């Protein structure tokens, strides 16, 4: 396994460094697998560019979209991604234990040379009961399905997806950019000397990751946010991840969050 790592003194990966690694080692790489949005830093990767470069070197390309699905616009088919998977309990709001999702590009549907796990549910439903003992895959990602879809978790996801139909992701992303920019502005203006924002401005979704100068300040700030009812996430020793989600967070929520951080740092 080859790991793509940031340069010394940096927190995020440069796209050119990823492309250089693929170009240098491509002949020995079977699968390139990266996160659409990196969970710790919040960096959103250039999926289309990396996918094209890896496939040009003969690699299969998959993406872990756990922190990208429902967060940033995705065009997996148009970007020619081979496969991808994601959970739905984060930005897609299906609840804890929610059903996962996966994508397989349609060009793989009829590839008889592609090794895959086969099952009853991946057989074409039009001929499934003919009992010919000859496998005929269902079109698309359904041809990779192994078991019955869990109904209760699917119902929870359906309710969440119906909300997204009323608020399309493209419009949500536009609000997300404004929310995150506002959050960044307030943080730098009010507590800039106490934090380092490691999430890149150009490539990100809803999340900003903050590094605090000391573990003591980090703990004091996170405790204050918890008491104030601000739901965010800690990654010890000194990182707090804040994600104003455009579907249900407001600009006043962002102000309250930063005001709580400011008060904790000031005292």
mmCIF file of C-alpha atoms in Angstrom:
data_model
loop_
_atom_site.group_PDB
_atom_site.id
_atom_site.type_symbol
_atom_site.label_atom_id
_atom_site.label_comp_id
_atom_site.label_asym_id
_atom_site.label_seq_id
_atom_site.Cartn_x
_atom_site.Cartn_y
_atom_site.Cartn_z
ATOM 1 C CA UNK A 1 0.000 0.000 0.000
ATOM 2 C CA UNK A 2 1.241 3.459 -0.940
ATOM 3 C CA UNK A 3 0.213 6.423 1.213
ATOM 4 C CA UNK A 4 -0.074 9.936 -0.166
ATOM 5 C CA UNK A 5 1.113 12.288 2.546
ATOM 6 C CA UNK A 6 1.349 16.084 2.962
ATOM 7 C CA UNK A 7 4.678 17.782 2.587
ATOM 8 C CA UNK A 8 6.608 18.498 5.812
ATOM 9 C CA UNK A 9 5.008 21.362 7.696
ATOM 10 C CA UNK A 10 1.755 21.138 5.701
ATOM 11 C CA UNK A 11 -1.585 19.596 6.669
ATOM 12 C CA UNK A 12 -3.235 18.918 3.319
ATOM 13 C CA UNK A 13 -2.274 17.076 0.170
ATOM 14 C CA UNK A 14 -1.326 18.907 -2.986
ATOM 15 C CA UNK A 15 -3.049 17.572 -6.092
ATOM 16 C CA UNK A 16 0.191 17.701 -8.061
ATOM 17 C CA UNK A 17 1.903 15.529 -5.450
ATOM 18 C CA UNK A 18 -0.868 12.933 -5.799
ATOM 19 C CA UNK A 19 -0.538 13.027 -9.579
ATOM 20 C CA UNK A 20 3.241 12.705 -9.351
ATOM 21 C CA UNK A 21 2.879 9.645 -7.112
ATOM 22 C CA UNK A 22 0.478 8.040 -9.589
ATOM 23 C CA UNK A 23 2.742 8.820 -12.536
ATOM 24 C CA UNK A 24 5.773 7.433 -10.704
ATOM 25 C CA UNK A 25 4.171 4.265 -9.338
ATOM 26 C CA UNK A 26 1.189 3.775 -11.643
ATOM 27 C CA UNK A 27 2.432 0.555 -13.220
ATOM 28 C CA UNK A 28 2.435 -1.112 -9.786
ATOM 29 C CA UNK A 29 -0.874 0.336 -8.557
ATOM 30 C CA UNK A 30 -4.042 -1.721 -8.951
ATOM 31 C CA UNK A 31 -6.524 0.614 -7.232
ATOM 32 C CA UNK A 32 -6.355 4.291 -6.334
ATOM 33 C CA UNK A 33 -8.640 4.951 -3.353
ATOM 34 C CA UNK A 34 -9.013 8.371 -1.775
ATOM 35 C CA UNK A 35 -11.580 10.328 0.213
ATOM 36 C CA UNK A 36 -13.751 12.797 -1.653
ATOM 37 C CA UNK A 37 -13.477 15.030 1.412
ATOM 38 C CA UNK A 38 -10.786 14.192 3.951
ATOM 39 C CA UNK A 39 -12.417 13.671 7.339
ATOM 40 C CA UNK A 40 -9.769 15.416 9.469
ATOM 41 C CA UNK A 41 -8.767 18.431 7.404
ATOM 42 C CA UNK A 42 -11.975 18.927 5.418
ATOM 43 C CA UNK A 43 -9.996 19.099 2.178
ATOM 44 C CA UNK A 44 -12.090 18.300 -0.910
ATOM 45 C CA UNK A 45 -10.041 16.506 -3.544
ATOM 46 C CA UNK A 46 -10.120 17.181 -7.287
ATOM 47 C CA UNK A 47 -11.923 13.960 -8.140
ATOM 48 C CA UNK A 48 -12.168 14.434 -11.904
ATOM 49 C CA UNK A 49 -8.506 15.364 -12.324
ATOM 50 C CA UNK A 50 -7.144 12.581 -10.122
ATOM 51 C CA UNK A 51 -9.456 9.977 -11.659
ATOM 52 C CA UNK A 52 -8.356 10.835 -15.203
ATOM 53 C CA UNK A 53 -4.667 10.697 -14.305
ATOM 54 C CA UNK A 54 -4.963 7.384 -12.473
ATOM 55 C CA UNK A 55 -6.939 5.736 -15.253
ATOM 56 C CA UNK A 56 -4.391 6.951 -17.783
ATOM 57 C CA UNK A 57 -1.825 4.968 -15.773
ATOM 58 C CA UNK A 58 -3.998 1.842 -15.913
ATOM 59 C CA UNK A 59 -5.449 2.078 -12.385
ATOM 60 C CA UNK A 60 -8.978 1.404 -11.218
ATOM 61 C CA UNK A 61 -10.232 4.425 -9.269
ATOM 62 C CA UNK A 62 -12.581 4.380 -6.285
ATOM 63 C CA UNK A 63 -13.671 7.129 -3.914
ATOM 64 C CA UNK A 64 -14.734 7.087 -0.273
ATOM 65 C CA UNK A 65 -17.450 9.736 -0.217
ATOM 66 C CA UNK A 66 -18.471 9.436 3.443
ATOM 67 C CA UNK A 67 -17.827 13.160 4.049
ATOM 68 C CA UNK A 68 -18.669 14.272 0.514
ATOM 69 C CA UNK A 69 -22.131 12.805 -0.167
ATOM 70 C CA UNK A 70 -24.743 15.451 0.573
ATOM 71 C CA UNK A 71 -21.959 17.965 1.176
ATOM 72 C CA UNK A 72 -20.386 18.845 -2.185
ATOM 73 C CA UNK A 73 -21.629 18.458 -5.785
ATOM 74 C CA UNK A 74 -20.643 15.103 -7.274
ATOM 75 C CA UNK A 75 -20.747 14.002 -10.926
ATOM 76 C CA UNK A 76 -19.378 10.478 -10.678
ATOM 77 C CA UNK A 77 -20.606 9.283 -14.079
ATOM 78 C CA UNK A 78 -19.361 12.341 -15.939
ATOM 79 C CA UNK A 79 -16.026 12.147 -14.101
ATOM 80 C CA UNK A 80 -15.707 8.512 -15.234
ATOM 81 C CA UNK A 81 -15.211 7.237 -11.675
ATOM 82 C CA UNK A 82 -15.028 3.422 -11.569
ATOM 83 C CA UNK A 83 -16.735 3.028 -8.203
ATOM 84 C CA UNK A 84 -17.543 4.911 -5.025
ATOM 85 C CA UNK A 85 -19.181 4.289 -1.663
ATOM 86 C CA UNK A 86 -20.576 6.460 1.098
ATOM 87 C CA UNK A 87 -22.573 6.501 4.295
ATOM 88 C CA UNK A 88 -25.825 8.430 4.593
ATOM 89 C CA UNK A 89 -25.953 9.296 8.289
ATOM 90 C CA UNK A 90 -23.733 12.376 7.987
ATOM 91 C CA UNK A 91 -24.772 15.095 5.537
ATOM 92 C CA UNK A 92 -27.584 12.975 4.090
ATOM 93 C CA UNK A 93 -29.390 12.827 7.457
ATOM 94 C CA UNK A 94 -30.609 9.210 7.438
ATOM 95 C CA UNK A 95 -29.799 8.768 11.137
ATOM 96 C CA UNK A 96 -27.336 6.567 13.094
ATOM 97 C CA UNK A 97 -26.855 3.183 11.454
ATOM 98 C CA UNK A 98 -28.280 4.492 8.191
ATOM 99 C CA UNK A 99 -27.896 2.434 5.037
ATOM 100 C CA UNK A 100 -24.788 3.010 2.916
ATOM 101 C CA UNK A 101 -24.710 3.708 -0.807
ATOM 102 C CA UNK A 102 -22.425 2.773 -3.666
ATOM 103 C CA UNK A 103 -21.817 3.668 -7.290
ATOM 104 C CA UNK A 104 -20.417 1.546 -10.102
ATOM 105 C CA UNK A 105 -19.909 3.111 -13.508
ATOM 106 C CA UNK A 106 -22.260 1.684 -16.115
ATOM 107 C CA UNK A 107 -19.399 0.643 -18.380
ATOM 108 C CA UNK A 108 -18.630 -2.161 -15.910
ATOM 109 C CA UNK A 109 -22.110 -3.673 -16.126
ATOM 110 C CA UNK A 110 -21.404 -6.008 -19.028
ATOM 111 C CA UNK A 111 -17.727 -6.626 -18.313
ATOM 112 C CA UNK A 112 -17.593 -10.405 -18.012
ATOM 113 C CA UNK A 113 -13.882 -10.300 -17.158
ATOM 114 C CA UNK A 114 -14.500 -8.223 -14.035
ATOM 115 C CA UNK A 115 -14.382 -10.344 -10.907
ATOM 116 C CA UNK A 116 -17.249 -9.591 -8.558
ATOM 117 C CA UNK A 117 -19.148 -11.116 -5.690
ATOM 118 C CA UNK A 118 -22.358 -12.571 -7.114
ATOM 119 C CA UNK A 119 -25.695 -13.110 -5.428
ATOM 120 C CA UNK A 120 -29.388 -13.619 -5.943
ATOM 121 C CA UNK A 121 -30.100 -9.910 -5.730
ATOM 122 C CA UNK A 122 -27.504 -8.989 -8.353
ATOM 123 C CA UNK A 123 -29.159 -11.212 -10.982
ATOM 124 C CA UNK A 124 -31.379 -9.432 -13.499
ATOM 125 C CA UNK A 125 -34.849 -9.476 -11.920
ATOM 126 C CA UNK A 126 -36.465 -10.100 -15.302
ATOM 127 C CA UNK A 127 -34.887 -13.562 -15.532
ATOM 128 C CA UNK A 128 -34.095 -14.253 -11.872
ATOM 129 C CA UNK A 129 -36.771 -16.927 -11.515
ATOM 130 C CA UNK A 130 -35.942 -18.752 -14.777
ATOM 131 C CA UNK A 131 -33.440 -20.839 -12.784
ATOM 132 C CA UNK A 132 -31.063 -21.322 -15.696
ATOM 133 C CA UNK A 133 -27.950 -21.366 -13.479
ATOM 134 C CA UNK A 134 -26.475 -18.739 -15.778
ATOM 135 C CA UNK A 135 -25.748 -15.395 -14.138
ATOM 136 C CA UNK A 136 -27.141 -12.323 -15.897
ATOM 137 C CA UNK A 137 -26.272 -9.160 -13.958
ATOM 138 C CA UNK A 138 -28.796 -6.424 -13.327
ATOM 139 C CA UNK A 139 -27.976 -3.148 -15.073
ATOM 140 C CA UNK A 140 -25.803 -0.662 -13.207
ATOM 141 C CA UNK A 141 -24.865 -0.835 -9.554
ATOM 142 C CA UNK A 142 -27.726 -3.263 -8.899
ATOM 143 C CA UNK A 143 -25.626 -5.930 -10.619
ATOM 144 C CA UNK A 144 -23.301 -5.827 -7.613
ATOM 145 C CA UNK A 145 -26.014 -6.163 -4.959
ATOM 146 C CA UNK A 146 -25.727 -9.206 -2.694
ATOM 147 C CA UNK A 147 -28.631 -9.073 -0.278
ATOM 148 C CA UNK A 148 -32.090 -7.655 0.278
ATOM 149 C CA UNK A 149 -32.205 -3.936 0.983
ATOM 150 C CA UNK A 150 -33.060 -3.260 4.671
ATOM 151 C CA UNK A 151 -36.474 -1.645 4.593
ATOM 152 C CA UNK A 152 -36.496 0.388 7.821
ATOM 153 C CA UNK A 153 -33.173 2.130 7.223
ATOM 154 C CA UNK A 154 -34.152 2.712 3.593
ATOM 155 C CA UNK A 155 -37.375 4.394 4.744
ATOM 156 C CA UNK A 156 -35.373 6.777 6.927
ATOM 157 C CA UNK A 157 -33.128 7.608 3.993
ATOM 158 C CA UNK A 158 -36.134 8.134 1.727
ATOM 159 C CA UNK A 159 -37.485 10.766 4.095
ATOM 160 C CA UNK A 160 -34.142 12.563 4.033
ATOM 161 C CA UNK A 161 -33.859 12.402 0.241
ATOM 162 C CA UNK A 162 -37.332 13.897 -0.151
ATOM 163 C CA UNK A 163 -36.030 16.979 1.669
ATOM 164 C CA UNK A 164 -33.151 17.223 -0.802
ATOM 165 C CA UNK A 165 -35.685 17.233 -3.643
ATOM 166 C CA UNK A 166 -37.099 20.428 -2.163
ATOM 167 C CA UNK A 167 -33.645 21.930 -1.631
ATOM 168 C CA UNK A 168 -31.353 20.814 -4.496
ATOM 169 C CA UNK A 169 -27.716 20.234 -3.592
ATOM 170 C CA UNK A 170 -26.458 22.894 -6.013
ATOM 171 C CA UNK A 171 -28.421 25.578 -4.151
ATOM 172 C CA UNK A 172 -27.389 24.147 -0.802
ATOM 173 C CA UNK A 173 -23.755 24.261 -1.880
ATOM 174 C CA UNK A 174 -24.097 27.935 -2.768
ATOM 175 C CA UNK A 175 -25.363 28.632 0.751
ATOM 176 C CA UNK A 176 -22.639 26.381 2.161
ATOM 177 C CA UNK A 177 -19.944 28.511 0.522
ATOM 178 C CA UNK A 178 -21.442 31.635 2.111
ATOM 179 C CA UNK A 179 -21.777 30.015 5.537
ATOM 180 C CA UNK A 180 -18.238 28.663 5.550
ATOM 181 C CA UNK A 181 -16.794 31.943 4.261
ATOM 182 C CA UNK A 182 -18.663 33.817 6.991
ATOM 183 C CA UNK A 183 -17.413 31.347 9.603
ATOM 184 C CA UNK A 184 -13.840 31.764 8.389
ATOM 185 C CA UNK A 185 -14.126 35.573 8.398
ATOM 186 C CA UNK A 186 -15.445 35.690 11.966
ATOM 187 C CA UNK A 187 -12.867 33.226 13.239
ATOM 188 C CA UNK A 188 -9.946 35.138 11.760
ATOM 189 C CA UNK A 189 -11.325 38.490 12.902
ATOM 190 C CA UNK A 190 -12.122 37.493 16.481
ATOM 191 C CA UNK A 191 -9.817 34.595 17.452
ATOM 192 C CA UNK A 192 -7.314 34.475 14.607
ATOM 193 C CA UNK A 193 -4.288 34.621 16.882
ATOM 194 C CA UNK A 194 -5.424 31.499 18.775
ATOM 195 C CA UNK A 195 -6.218 29.172 15.873
ATOM 196 C CA UNK A 196 -4.976 27.822 12.593
ATOM 197 C CA UNK A 197 -7.565 26.902 9.967
ATOM 198 C CA UNK A 198 -6.104 23.934 8.085
ATOM 199 C CA UNK A 199 -8.994 23.459 5.643
ATOM 200 C CA UNK A 200 -8.062 24.929 2.228
ATOM 201 C CA UNK A 201 -10.167 27.838 0.983
ATOM 202 C CA UNK A 202 -10.441 26.670 -2.613
ATOM 203 C CA UNK A 203 -11.161 22.985 -2.070
ATOM 204 C CA UNK A 204 -13.596 22.322 0.762
ATOM 205 C CA UNK A 205 -17.184 21.578 1.652
ATOM 206 C CA UNK A 206 -19.074 22.640 4.773
ATOM 207 C CA UNK A 207 -16.314 21.758 7.250
ATOM 208 C CA UNK A 208 -13.574 23.908 8.743
ATOM 209 C CA UNK A 209 -10.920 22.244 10.895
ATOM 210 C CA UNK A 210 -9.331 24.425 13.564
ATOM 211 C CA UNK A 211 -6.057 23.753 15.339
ATOM 212 C CA UNK A 212 -5.621 25.454 18.695
ATOM 213 C CA UNK A 213 -2.318 26.657 20.051
ATOM 214 C CA UNK A 214 -2.518 24.487 23.151
ATOM 215 C CA UNK A 215 -4.455 21.485 24.400
ATOM 216 C CA UNK A 216 -5.604 23.555 27.373
ATOM 217 C CA UNK A 217 -7.287 26.178 25.165
ATOM 218 C CA UNK A 218 -8.661 23.436 22.905
ATOM 219 C CA UNK A 219 -10.334 21.710 25.862
ATOM 220 C CA UNK A 220 -11.734 24.965 27.268
ATOM 221 C CA UNK A 221 -13.207 25.946 23.892
ATOM 222 C CA UNK A 222 -14.759 22.557 23.197
ATOM 223 C CA UNK A 223 -16.327 22.396 26.649
ATOM 224 C CA UNK A 224 -17.773 25.884 26.156
ATOM 225 C CA UNK A 225 -19.237 24.926 22.775
ATOM 226 C CA UNK A 226 -20.828 21.839 24.301
ATOM 227 C CA UNK A 227 -22.417 23.834 27.123
ATOM 228 C CA UNK A 228 -23.753 26.345 24.578
ATOM 229 C CA UNK A 229 -25.417 23.584 22.581
ATOM 230 C CA UNK A 230 -23.101 23.960 19.584
ATOM 231 C CA UNK A 231 -22.642 20.500 18.103
ATOM 232 C CA UNK A 232 -19.166 20.061 16.653
ATOM 233 C CA UNK A 233 -16.411 17.469 16.862
ATOM 234 C CA UNK A 234 -13.082 17.153 18.657
ATOM 235 C CA UNK A 235 -9.980 15.370 17.470
ATOM 236 C CA UNK A 236 -7.351 15.332 20.178
ATOM 237 C CA UNK A 237 -4.942 16.772 20.964
ATOM 238 C CA UNK A 238 -6.017 20.142 19.532
ATOM 239 C CA UNK A 239 -8.412 19.961 16.548
ATOM 240 C CA UNK A 240 -12.074 21.006 16.472
ATOM 241 C CA UNK A 241 -14.109 20.359 13.337
ATOM 242 C CA UNK A 242 -16.987 22.765 12.704
ATOM 243 C CA UNK A 243 -19.473 22.235 9.871
ATOM 244 C CA UNK A 244 -22.322 24.719 9.359
ATOM 245 C CA UNK A 245 -24.639 22.516 7.306
ATOM 246 C CA UNK A 246 -26.643 24.603 4.829
ATOM 247 C CA UNK A 247 -29.787 22.486 5.027
ATOM 248 C CA UNK A 248 -30.512 23.476 8.621
ATOM 249 C CA UNK A 249 -27.847 25.856 9.939
ATOM 250 C CA UNK A 250 -28.170 29.634 9.754
ATOM 251 C CA UNK A 251 -25.791 32.580 9.737
ATOM 252 C CA UNK A 252 -26.890 33.381 13.295
ATOM 253 C CA UNK A 253 -25.801 29.846 14.256
ATOM 254 C CA UNK A 254 -22.362 30.658 12.877
ATOM 255 C CA UNK A 255 -22.245 33.906 14.864
ATOM 256 C CA UNK A 256 -23.241 32.107 18.078
ATOM 257 C CA UNK A 257 -20.539 29.487 17.492
ATOM 258 C CA UNK A 258 -17.745 32.007 17.015
ATOM 259 C CA UNK A 259 -18.995 34.197 19.859
ATOM 260 C CA UNK A 260 -18.812 31.157 22.149
ATOM 261 C CA UNK A 261 -15.254 30.412 20.996
ATOM 262 C CA UNK A 262 -14.279 34.058 21.508
ATOM 263 C CA UNK A 263 -15.667 34.113 25.052
ATOM 264 C CA UNK A 264 -13.873 30.881 25.932
ATOM 265 C CA UNK A 265 -10.555 32.143 24.579
ATOM 266 C CA UNK A 266 -10.933 35.587 26.177
ATOM 267 C CA UNK A 267 -11.487 34.106 29.629
#
